[in-house]
Coordinates of C-alpha atoms in Angstrom, one line a residue:
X1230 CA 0.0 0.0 0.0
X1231 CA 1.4 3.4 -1.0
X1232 CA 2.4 5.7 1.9
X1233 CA 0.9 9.2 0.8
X1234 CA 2.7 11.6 2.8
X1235 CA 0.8 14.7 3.7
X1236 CA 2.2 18.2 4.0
X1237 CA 2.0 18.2 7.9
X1238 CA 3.8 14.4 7.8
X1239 CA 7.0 16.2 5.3
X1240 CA 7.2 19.3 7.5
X1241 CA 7.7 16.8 10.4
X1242 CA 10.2 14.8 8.7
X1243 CA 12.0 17.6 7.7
X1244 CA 12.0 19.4 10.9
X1245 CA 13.3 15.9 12.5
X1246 CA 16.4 15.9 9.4
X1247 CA 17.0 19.6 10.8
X1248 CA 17.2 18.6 14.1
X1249 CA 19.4 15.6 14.0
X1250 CA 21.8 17.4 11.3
X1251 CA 22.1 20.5 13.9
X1252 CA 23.0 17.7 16.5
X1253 CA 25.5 16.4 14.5
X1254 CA 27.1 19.4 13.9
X1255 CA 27.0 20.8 17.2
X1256 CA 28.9 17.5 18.6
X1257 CA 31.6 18.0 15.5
X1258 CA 32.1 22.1 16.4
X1259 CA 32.4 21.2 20.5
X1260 CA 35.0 18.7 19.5
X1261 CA 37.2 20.5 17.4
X1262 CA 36.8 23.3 20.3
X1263 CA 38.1 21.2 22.6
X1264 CA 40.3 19.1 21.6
X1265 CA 43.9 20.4 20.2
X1266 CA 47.3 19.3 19.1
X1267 CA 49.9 19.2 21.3
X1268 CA 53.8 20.1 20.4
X1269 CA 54.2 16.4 20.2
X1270 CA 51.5 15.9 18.1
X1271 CA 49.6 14.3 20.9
X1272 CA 45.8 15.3 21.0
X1273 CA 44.6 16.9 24.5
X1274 CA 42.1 18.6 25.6
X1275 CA 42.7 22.0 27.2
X1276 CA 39.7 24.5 28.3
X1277 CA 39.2 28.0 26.5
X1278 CA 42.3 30.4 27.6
X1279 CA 41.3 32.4 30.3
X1280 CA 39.8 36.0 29.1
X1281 CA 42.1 38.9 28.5
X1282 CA 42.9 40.9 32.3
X1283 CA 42.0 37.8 34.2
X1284 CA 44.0 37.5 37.2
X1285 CA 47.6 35.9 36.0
X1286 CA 48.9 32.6 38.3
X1287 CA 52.3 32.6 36.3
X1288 CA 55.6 30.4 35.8
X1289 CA 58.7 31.9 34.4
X1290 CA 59.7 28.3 32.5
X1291 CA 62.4 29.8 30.5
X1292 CA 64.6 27.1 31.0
X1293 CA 62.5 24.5 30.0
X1294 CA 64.1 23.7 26.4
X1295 CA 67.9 23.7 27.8
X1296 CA 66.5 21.3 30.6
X1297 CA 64.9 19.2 28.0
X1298 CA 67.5 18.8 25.9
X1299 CA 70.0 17.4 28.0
X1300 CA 67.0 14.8 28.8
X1301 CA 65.5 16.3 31.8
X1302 CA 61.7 14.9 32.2
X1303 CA 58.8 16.5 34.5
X1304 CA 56.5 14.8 36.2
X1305 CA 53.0 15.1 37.9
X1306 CA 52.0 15.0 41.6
X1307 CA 51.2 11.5 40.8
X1308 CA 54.5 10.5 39.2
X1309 CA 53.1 10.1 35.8
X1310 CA 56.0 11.5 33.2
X1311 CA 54.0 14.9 31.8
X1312 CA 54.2 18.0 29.6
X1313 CA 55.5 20.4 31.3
X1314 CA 53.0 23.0 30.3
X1315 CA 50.5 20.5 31.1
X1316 CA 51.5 19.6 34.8
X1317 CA 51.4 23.6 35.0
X1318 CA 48.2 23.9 34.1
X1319 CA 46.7 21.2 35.9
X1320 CA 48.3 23.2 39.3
X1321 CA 46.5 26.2 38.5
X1322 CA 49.2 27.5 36.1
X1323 CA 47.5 30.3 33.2
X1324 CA 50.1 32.7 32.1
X1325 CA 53.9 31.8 30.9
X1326 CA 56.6 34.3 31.6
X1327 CA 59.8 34.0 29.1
X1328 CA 63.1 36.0 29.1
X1329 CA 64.5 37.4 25.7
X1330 CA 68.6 37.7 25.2
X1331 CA 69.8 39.7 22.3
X1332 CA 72.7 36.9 21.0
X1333 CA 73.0 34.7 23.7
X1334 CA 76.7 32.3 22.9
X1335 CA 74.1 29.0 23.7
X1336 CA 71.4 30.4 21.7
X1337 CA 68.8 29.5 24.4
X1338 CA 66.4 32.6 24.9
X1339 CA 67.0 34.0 22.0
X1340 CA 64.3 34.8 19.5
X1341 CA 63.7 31.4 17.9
X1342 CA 64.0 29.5 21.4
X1343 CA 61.7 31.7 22.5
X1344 CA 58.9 31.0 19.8
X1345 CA 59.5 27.1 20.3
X1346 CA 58.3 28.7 23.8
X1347 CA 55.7 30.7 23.2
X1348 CA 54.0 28.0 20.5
X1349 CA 54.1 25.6 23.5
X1350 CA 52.5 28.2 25.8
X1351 CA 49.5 29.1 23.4
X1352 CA 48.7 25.5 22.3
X1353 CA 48.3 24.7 25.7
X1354 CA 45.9 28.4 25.7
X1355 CA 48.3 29.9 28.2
X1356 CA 48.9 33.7 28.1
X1357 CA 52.2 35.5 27.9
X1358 CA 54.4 37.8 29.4
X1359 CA 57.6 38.1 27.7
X1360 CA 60.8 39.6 29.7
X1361 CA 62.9 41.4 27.7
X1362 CA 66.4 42.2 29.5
X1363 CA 68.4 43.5 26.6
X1364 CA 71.5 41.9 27.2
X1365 CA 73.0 38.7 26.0
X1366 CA 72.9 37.0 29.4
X1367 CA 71.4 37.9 32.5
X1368 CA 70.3 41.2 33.3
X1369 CA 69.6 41.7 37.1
X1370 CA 70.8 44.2 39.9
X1371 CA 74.5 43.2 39.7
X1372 CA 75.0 42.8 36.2
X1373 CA 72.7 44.9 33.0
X1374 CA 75.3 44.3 30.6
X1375 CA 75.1 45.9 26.8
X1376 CA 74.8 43.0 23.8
X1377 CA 78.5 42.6 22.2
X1378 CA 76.9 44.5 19.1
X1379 CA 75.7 47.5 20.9
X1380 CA 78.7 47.8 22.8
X1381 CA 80.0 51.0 20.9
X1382 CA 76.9 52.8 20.1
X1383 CA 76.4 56.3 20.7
X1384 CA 73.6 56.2 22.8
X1385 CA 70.9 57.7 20.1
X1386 CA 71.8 54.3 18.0
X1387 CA 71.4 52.3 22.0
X1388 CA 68.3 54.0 22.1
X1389 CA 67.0 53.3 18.6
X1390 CA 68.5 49.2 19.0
X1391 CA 66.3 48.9 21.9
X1392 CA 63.2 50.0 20.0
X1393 CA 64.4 48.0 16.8
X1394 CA 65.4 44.5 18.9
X1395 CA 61.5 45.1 20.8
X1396 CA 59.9 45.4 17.4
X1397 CA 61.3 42.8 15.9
X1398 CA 60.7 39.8 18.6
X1399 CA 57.1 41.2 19.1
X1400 CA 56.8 41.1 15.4
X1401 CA 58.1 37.7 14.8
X1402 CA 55.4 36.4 17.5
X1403 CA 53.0 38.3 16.0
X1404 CA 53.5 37.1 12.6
X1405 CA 52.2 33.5 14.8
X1406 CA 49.3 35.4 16.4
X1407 CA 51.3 34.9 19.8
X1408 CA 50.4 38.7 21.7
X1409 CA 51.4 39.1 25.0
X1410 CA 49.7 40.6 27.1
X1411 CA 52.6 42.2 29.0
X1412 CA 55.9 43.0 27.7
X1413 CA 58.7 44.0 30.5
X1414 CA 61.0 46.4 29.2
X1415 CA 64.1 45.8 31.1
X1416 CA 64.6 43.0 33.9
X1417 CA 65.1 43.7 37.6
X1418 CA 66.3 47.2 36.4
X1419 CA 67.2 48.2 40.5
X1420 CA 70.2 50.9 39.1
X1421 CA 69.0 50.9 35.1
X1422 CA 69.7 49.1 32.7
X1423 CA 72.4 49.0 29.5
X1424 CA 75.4 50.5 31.9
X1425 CA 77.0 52.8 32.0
X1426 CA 74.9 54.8 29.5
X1427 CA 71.4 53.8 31.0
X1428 CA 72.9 53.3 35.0
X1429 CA 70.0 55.4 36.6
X1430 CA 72.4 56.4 39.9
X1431 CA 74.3 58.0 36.7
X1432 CA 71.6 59.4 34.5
X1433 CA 68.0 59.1 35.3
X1434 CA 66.8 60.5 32.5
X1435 CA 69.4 57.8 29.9
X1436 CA 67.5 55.7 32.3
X1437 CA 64.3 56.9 31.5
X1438 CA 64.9 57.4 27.2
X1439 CA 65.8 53.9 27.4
X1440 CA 62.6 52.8 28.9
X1441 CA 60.7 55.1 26.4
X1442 CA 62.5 53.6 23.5
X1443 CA 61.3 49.9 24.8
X1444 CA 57.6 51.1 25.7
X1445 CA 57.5 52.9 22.6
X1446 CA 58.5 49.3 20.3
X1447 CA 56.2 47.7 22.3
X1448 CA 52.7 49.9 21.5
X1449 CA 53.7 50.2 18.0
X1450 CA 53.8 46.2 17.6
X1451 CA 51.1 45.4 20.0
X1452 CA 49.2 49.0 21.2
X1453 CA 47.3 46.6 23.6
X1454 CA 49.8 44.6 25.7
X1455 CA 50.4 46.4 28.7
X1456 CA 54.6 47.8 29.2
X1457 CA 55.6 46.6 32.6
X1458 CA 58.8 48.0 34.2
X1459 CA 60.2 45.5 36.6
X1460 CA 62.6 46.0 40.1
X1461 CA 63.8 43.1 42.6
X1462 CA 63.2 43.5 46.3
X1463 CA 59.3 44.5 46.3
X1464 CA 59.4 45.2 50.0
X1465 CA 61.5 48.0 49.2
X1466 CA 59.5 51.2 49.2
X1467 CA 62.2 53.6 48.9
X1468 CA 64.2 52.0 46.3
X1469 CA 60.9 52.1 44.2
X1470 CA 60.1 55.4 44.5
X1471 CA 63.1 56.9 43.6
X1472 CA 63.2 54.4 40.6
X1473 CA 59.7 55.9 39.6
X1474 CA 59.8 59.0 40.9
X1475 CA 63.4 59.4 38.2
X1476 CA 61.3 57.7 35.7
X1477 CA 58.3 60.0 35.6
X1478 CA 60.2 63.1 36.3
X1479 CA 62.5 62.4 33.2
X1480 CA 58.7 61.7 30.7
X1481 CA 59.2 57.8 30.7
X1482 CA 56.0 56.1 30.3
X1483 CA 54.8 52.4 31.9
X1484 CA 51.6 50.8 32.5
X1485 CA 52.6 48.0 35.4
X1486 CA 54.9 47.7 38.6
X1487 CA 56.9 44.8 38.3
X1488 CA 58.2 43.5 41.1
X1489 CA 60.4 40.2 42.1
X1490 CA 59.8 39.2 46.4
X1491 CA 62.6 36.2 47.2
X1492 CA 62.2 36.0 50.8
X1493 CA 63.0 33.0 53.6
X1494 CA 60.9 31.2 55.5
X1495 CA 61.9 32.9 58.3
X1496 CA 60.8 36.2 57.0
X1497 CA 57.9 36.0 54.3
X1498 CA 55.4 37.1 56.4
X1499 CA 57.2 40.3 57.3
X1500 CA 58.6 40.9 53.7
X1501 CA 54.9 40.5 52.5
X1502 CA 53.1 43.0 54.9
X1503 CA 55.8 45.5 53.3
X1504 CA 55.4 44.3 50.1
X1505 CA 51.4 44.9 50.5
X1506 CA 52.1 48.6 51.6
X1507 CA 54.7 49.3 48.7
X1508 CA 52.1 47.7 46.1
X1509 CA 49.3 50.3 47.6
X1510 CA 51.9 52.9 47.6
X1511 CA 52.5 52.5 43.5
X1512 CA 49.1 52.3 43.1
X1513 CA 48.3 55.5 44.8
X1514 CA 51.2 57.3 43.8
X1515 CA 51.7 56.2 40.2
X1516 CA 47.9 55.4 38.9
X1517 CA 50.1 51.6 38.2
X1518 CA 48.6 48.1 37.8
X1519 CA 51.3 45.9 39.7
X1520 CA 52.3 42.3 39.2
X1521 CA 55.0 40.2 41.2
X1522 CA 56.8 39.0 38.6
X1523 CA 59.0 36.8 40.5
X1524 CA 58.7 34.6 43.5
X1525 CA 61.0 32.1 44.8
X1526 CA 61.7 30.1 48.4
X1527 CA 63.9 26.9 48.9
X1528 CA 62.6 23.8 47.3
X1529 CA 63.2 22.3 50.8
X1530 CA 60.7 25.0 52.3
X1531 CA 57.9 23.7 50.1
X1532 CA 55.0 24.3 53.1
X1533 CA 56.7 27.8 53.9
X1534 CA 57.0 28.4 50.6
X1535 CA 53.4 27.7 49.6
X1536 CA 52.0 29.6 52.6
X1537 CA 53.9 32.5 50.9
X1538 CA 52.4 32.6 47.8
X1539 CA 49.0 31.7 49.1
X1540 CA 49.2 35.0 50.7
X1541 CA 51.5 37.1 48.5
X1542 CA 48.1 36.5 46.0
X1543 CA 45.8 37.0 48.1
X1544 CA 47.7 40.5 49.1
X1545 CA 48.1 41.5 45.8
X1546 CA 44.6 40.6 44.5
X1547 CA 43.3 43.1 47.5
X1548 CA 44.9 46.1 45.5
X1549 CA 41.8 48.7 45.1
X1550 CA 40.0 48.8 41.6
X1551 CA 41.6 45.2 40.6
X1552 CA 45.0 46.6 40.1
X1553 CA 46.8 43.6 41.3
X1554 CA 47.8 41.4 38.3
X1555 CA 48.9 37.9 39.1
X1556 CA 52.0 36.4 40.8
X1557 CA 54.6 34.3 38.9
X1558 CA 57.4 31.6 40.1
X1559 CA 60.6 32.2 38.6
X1560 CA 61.3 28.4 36.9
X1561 CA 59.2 26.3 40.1
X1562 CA 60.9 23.4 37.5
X1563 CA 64.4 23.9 37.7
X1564 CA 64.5 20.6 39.8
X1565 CA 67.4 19.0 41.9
X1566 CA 69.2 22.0 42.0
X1567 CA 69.5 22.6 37.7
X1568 CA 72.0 25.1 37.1
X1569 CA 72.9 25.2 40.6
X1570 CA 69.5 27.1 41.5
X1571 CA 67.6 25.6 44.5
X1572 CA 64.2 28.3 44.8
X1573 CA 62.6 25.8 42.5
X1574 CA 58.6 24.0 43.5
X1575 CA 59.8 20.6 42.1
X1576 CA 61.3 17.8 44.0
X1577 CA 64.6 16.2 43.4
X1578 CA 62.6 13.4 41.3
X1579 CA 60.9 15.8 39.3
X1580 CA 57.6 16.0 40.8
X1581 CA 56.2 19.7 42.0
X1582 CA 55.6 20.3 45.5
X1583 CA 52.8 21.6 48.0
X1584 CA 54.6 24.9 46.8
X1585 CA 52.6 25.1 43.9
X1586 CA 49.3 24.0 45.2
X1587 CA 49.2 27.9 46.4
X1588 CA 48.1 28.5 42.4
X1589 CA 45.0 25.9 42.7
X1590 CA 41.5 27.3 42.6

């Protein structure tokens, strides 16, 4: 007997046809949402990155690539060989911090090790603050040594090579949609940075053109990532404001604090109360967001050490109108004393410690 369909019966068939093809396609768009390629090739799934200005819980890794390739492996709480950037995230981990050298002689942290880096920290949707010190090896309080190849500028070219090296890193991550959302323009820059020429103590306002020069690469690559001007010892009141007090005076421009806090186990809870009243202080004075872009304690103070930055974020978070920005470690995976540095949050086996259940939820 021959079905005769009427047109109520093909309006319901169709709408049913609608309704299971919509399905279908719903399931296919959630999946490729979630699930992504790893470095290794490996398929994962990762959740959406957190939203631009959401508080940071950060982890300088900059070592991670030298560590690896002398066969250096990191593994979970549970002991189960990991990612990195995975055991990170898992511990609360959303931002990656990463130095920049000019010509580094091992070629680690210069601009192609840094975009292995960088890929690593947006596949796994991980923001990015990138660290520039504008040397070719460390740049900190004792030591802001010039690159070999701007050893002999006058300063106008220093000033212009500091522009030109900012542009072009930001550029090449740009050119892989990799924007960070804070650039540091100098690292730990206590007494300046590039000495003599840019040795504040000298001349605040070389000082200050060279931060210019830095803030000014950085809007014209990225106008939205915010230009963060970073000094150790964040308990330090005085020291900051004559830092920014110099800067300011001489018509250099920032939009974050940066501070680094390395204190002892003895004495956290002390540096942190003055840490809190220095934060509240730049915010007052200055109008500045501020981060901690640093934080380090013994590996073998792992409960002092977490208490520390259970509170240093919960200190910095009370800033008034949200201007606390997140908190990083400065490499928590530089285990069993790597490189001879023993602040890390990983155990000797490889393993992080309670340190870094301070970044949980």
């Amino acid at each position: 007997m021959e079905t005769i369909l009427t047109p109520l019966n093909k309006i319901n068939m169709f709408t049913a046809k609608y309704i299971k093809r919509v399905g279908f396609l719903a399931i296919i768009l959630v999946g490729s949402l979630a699930c992504k390629k790893t470095i290794k090739g490996e398929t994962q799934i990762y959740p959406e990155p957190d939203a631009i200005g959401t508080y940071a819980k950060g982890a300088d890794v900059s070592w991670v690539t030298e560590m690896e390739a002398v066969g250096q492996k990191f593994f979970n709480s549970a002991g189960v060989q990991q990612d990195l950037f995975t055991i990170l995230k898992d511990k609360g981990i959303n931002t990656i911090r990463l130095r920049v050298w000019v010509n580094p002689a091992s070629g680690y942290n210069n601009t192609a090790d840094v975009l292995v880096k960088a890929r690593r920290a947006k596949a796994a949707n991980m923001r990015l603050l990138i660290d520039f010190h504008y040397s070719d090896s460390w740049a900190d309080p004792a030591q802001q040594n010039k690159p070999v190849a701007w050893a002999n500028q006058d300063f106008t070219t220093l000033k212009a090579s500091v522009r030109s090296h900012t542009v072009a890193v930001l550029t090449a991550l740009k050119a892989e949609n990799i924007i960070p959302e804070w650039v540091q323009v100098g690292n730990e820059t206590n007494d300046g940075m590039l000495w003599n020429d840019g040795k504040a103590s000298v001349s605040m306002k070389n000082f200050a053109d060279l931060i210019q020069s830095g803030y000014d690469g950085v809007k014209s690559v990225n106008p939205g990532s915010k230009v963060v001007v970073h000094i150790s010892n964040g308990f330090d009141n005085s020291l900051f404001r004559w830092v920014f007090d110099g800067l300011k005076a001489n018509g250099a421009k920032w939009d974050v604090v940066g501070m680094s806090l390395y204190p002892t186990a003895a004495d956290w809870s002390t540096k942190n109360t003055q840490c809190l009243a220095n934060m509240n202080d730049m915010v007052s004075r200055y109008g500045s967001d501020v981060m901690i872009c640093e934080v380090g304690m013994p590996a073998t103070d792992a409960v002092a050490c977490r208490d520390f930055i259970k509170d240093i974020l919960a200190k910095n978070k009370s800033l008034a109108n949200n201007k606390g920005l997140g908190v990083f470690y400065w490499e928590p995976q530089s285990y069993n004393s790597w490189n001879g540095y023993k602040l890390g949050a990983f155990d000797d086996s490889g393993k992080p410690t309670v340190a870094m259940d301070a970044f949980l939820p």
